[in-house]
Amino acid sequence: MTDDTVSSRNTDAPAWEQRFRAPRVSLPEWAEDAPDRSLFVSNATGTYELYAWDRATGARRQVTDRPNGTTDGTLSPDGAWVWWFSDTDGDEFGVWMRQPFDGGDDVPAVPGLDASYPAGLALSRDGSVIAVGRSTDEDGSTVHVVRGEGAEPVEVYRHRESANVGDLSHDGTLLAVEHTEHGDAMHSALRVLRLDGPDPAGEVVAELDDTAGGTEELGLEVLGFAPVAGDTRLLIGHQRRGRWEPMLWDVATGATTDLAVDLPGDVSADWYPDGSALLIGHSFEARGELWRYELASGELTRIETPVGSVSGATARPDGTVEYLWSSAAKPPVVRSTTGEVVLDAPGAKAPESVPVEDAWVEGPGGRVHALVQRPAEGEGPFPTVFEIHGGPTWHDSDAFAAGPAAWVDHGYAVVRVNYRGSTGYGREWTDALKHRVGLIELEDIAAVREWAVASGLADPARLVLAGGSWGGYLTLLGLGTQPEAWAVGLAAVPVADYVTAYEDEMEALKAMDRTLLGGTPEEVPERYEVSSPITYVDAVRAPVYVSAGVNDPRCPIRQIENYVERLAARGAVHEVYQYDAGHGSLVVEERIKQVRLELEFAAKHLS
């Protein structure tokens, strides 16, 4: 990637547009046995694509070039191949392809496997074994294993409920799978298969299920096998003490080892390359930081990072750590513990924004954390956008985001609410989202809205409810169940008609909806009705703007059209924008267009 590959950036454009156009790079992934070979994502050409980077020579080249972009990719452990997922215009349904690291033709990575939704991928360290997770409406979840170059894929796992490939051991003889055969898509169990025995389909050698036999719903996740030959320890995440934290599980003996990571909030981990220590990622109250945990002594040492959010980190063979950092005010940058910037894209940098303030508000289910950004100039009360995050198992953090910054530039305050159902505040907070789906989150948003008005931050006559994906769903539901509270609604790629969405969405999301609502629309129709925005569409009073990707497998277009038709039938004020992509766009100018349309819609109806 050189200066002449970067699309022209108009530095005379408004600051909010410059933030979207500014070149960005992801945290580089590196090949385990060729650490100078790296893979990253960048928007350098105006579309997010994969790039190969040879650190030894400094050479960078664009790997993928597709109209709607590409972000899902990985390197083979020897650095010889770039694997990338090929779908059609963002529909997330496709096959894995691969391309030589130094360039060449794309070829099917696993011939013999038909198109599917991806459900994890793992490559053994020596390259002898590949595990591919797949999901289709017809087959549910399957895992196929390829043993050796050119070998036929062999099915080793199948179930109607959702499952994902976790990891392969160093030598490829052990495969860890996350599964939800018990029917709870929010809390996975783990299964380990031995792949080098007489049965081509593998042999189950270890199981771990924290949902079995107890009254609590506890999840497990695969973090990775030890990066050392012959080591059967699997690093996993668990929720046994009310939050996510790491634990070692020796799948050969069944022994588990608790790790004394005495930090508040959620804790994740990854291996240092020699297997002697863990790189700890710590998330607490919307900020992130890094630590090193010595496995032999249990010593925990802070890795210095600025206050803000660490969106990803990796330990290099020389013991240094590279991490992607940002804050609400400062744009993202890939740094190293050496103090250097690891990777930068040529071109004008993104203008800074304003920092966030923390607000803690008493809600019906406990204290609710909100992040607030105020315009740099002027006194409140301000027109205020409640920008609601998706997921729902996600949370807003003190991280750079061009969307909220655009609203601030236009004189709006922005409030982001980590409602019940959000991650980062303990298991009980996340798991509170059951059965009364949507209504629980809106109770917390209402509590923060009341605080924002009472504190003088927000003008009660100019409140905008906005969000994408699950945030778009909550926007439409809020407009119908709290019609007097909101002046404008902006819903991007939302769930609008829950029953139709269930019928059309990808299989993994069907499983999630069954978990959240306690069954299918046929089994618990009253719950789907109560939680569906279309139930309340005739109560909506605020002007509504809806944007949707026509190829979206998560919030499919038909159910959005059903909702819009109901608005149109009674002459409700609304606008609809459809674009040729899936669950959002990877094209920079398309993203700018969508934000511009939202800004214009809000300005028109708040004036």
PDB file of N, CA and C in Angstrom, residues 130 187 196 229 235 279 322 376 417 544 585:
ATOM      1  N   ILE A 130      -7.029 -28.834   8.701  1.00  0.00           N
ATOM      2  CA  ILE A 130      -7.882 -27.647   8.609  1.00  0.00           C
ATOM      3  C   ILE A 130      -9.249 -28.019   9.159  1.00  0.00           C
ATOM      4  N   HIS A 187     -24.898 -19.309  25.964  1.00  0.00           N
ATOM      5  CA  HIS A 187     -23.957 -19.944  26.895  1.00  0.00           C
ATOM      6  C   HIS A 187     -23.472 -21.262  26.286  1.00  0.00           C
ATOM      7  N   ASP A 196      -6.790 -37.997  15.252  1.00  0.00           N
ATOM      8  CA  ASP A 196      -5.775 -38.899  14.688  1.00  0.00           C
ATOM      9  C   ASP A 196      -6.049 -40.359  15.012  1.00  0.00           C
ATOM     10  N   ALA A 229       4.306 -27.550  21.013  1.00  0.00           N
ATOM     11  CA  ALA A 229       4.113 -28.922  20.568  1.00  0.00           C
ATOM     12  C   ALA A 229       3.925 -29.855  21.765  1.00  0.00           C
ATOM     13  N   LEU A 235      -6.705 -22.911  26.706  1.00  0.00           N
ATOM     14  CA  LEU A 235      -7.095 -21.685  27.400  1.00  0.00           C
ATOM     15  C   LEU A 235      -8.553 -21.389  27.065  1.00  0.00           C
ATOM     16  N   LEU A 279      -1.314 -12.932  27.765  1.00  0.00           N
ATOM     17  CA  LEU A 279      -1.613 -11.524  27.545  1.00  0.00           C
ATOM     18  C   LEU A 279      -3.059 -11.302  27.962  1.00  0.00           C
ATOM     19  N   GLU A 322       1.752  -5.649  20.540  1.00  0.00           N
ATOM     20  CA  GLU A 322       1.164  -4.679  19.629  1.00  0.00           C
ATOM     21  C   GLU A 322      -0.336  -4.589  19.925  1.00  0.00           C
ATOM     22  N   ALA A 376     -18.462  21.053  21.547  1.00  0.00           N
ATOM     23  CA  ALA A 376     -17.352  21.832  22.092  1.00  0.00           C
ATOM     24  C   ALA A 376     -17.773  23.252  22.432  1.00  0.00           C
ATOM     25  N   VAL A 417     -25.898   4.382  25.820  1.00  0.00           N
ATOM     26  CA  VAL A 417     -26.356   3.707  27.036  1.00  0.00           C
ATOM     27  C   VAL A 417     -25.974   2.239  26.999  1.00  0.00           C
ATOM     28  N   VAL A 544     -39.824   8.945  11.065  1.00  0.00           N
ATOM     29  CA  VAL A 544     -38.958   7.767  11.126  1.00  0.00           C
ATOM     30  C   VAL A 544     -38.114   7.679   9.848  1.00  0.00           C
ATOM     31  N   SER A 585     -22.309  -1.329   5.423  1.00  0.00           N
ATOM     32  CA  SER A 585     -21.487  -1.194   4.224  1.00  0.00           C
ATOM     33  C   SER A 585     -20.018  -1.056   4.582  1.00  0.00           C
TER      34      SER A 585
END
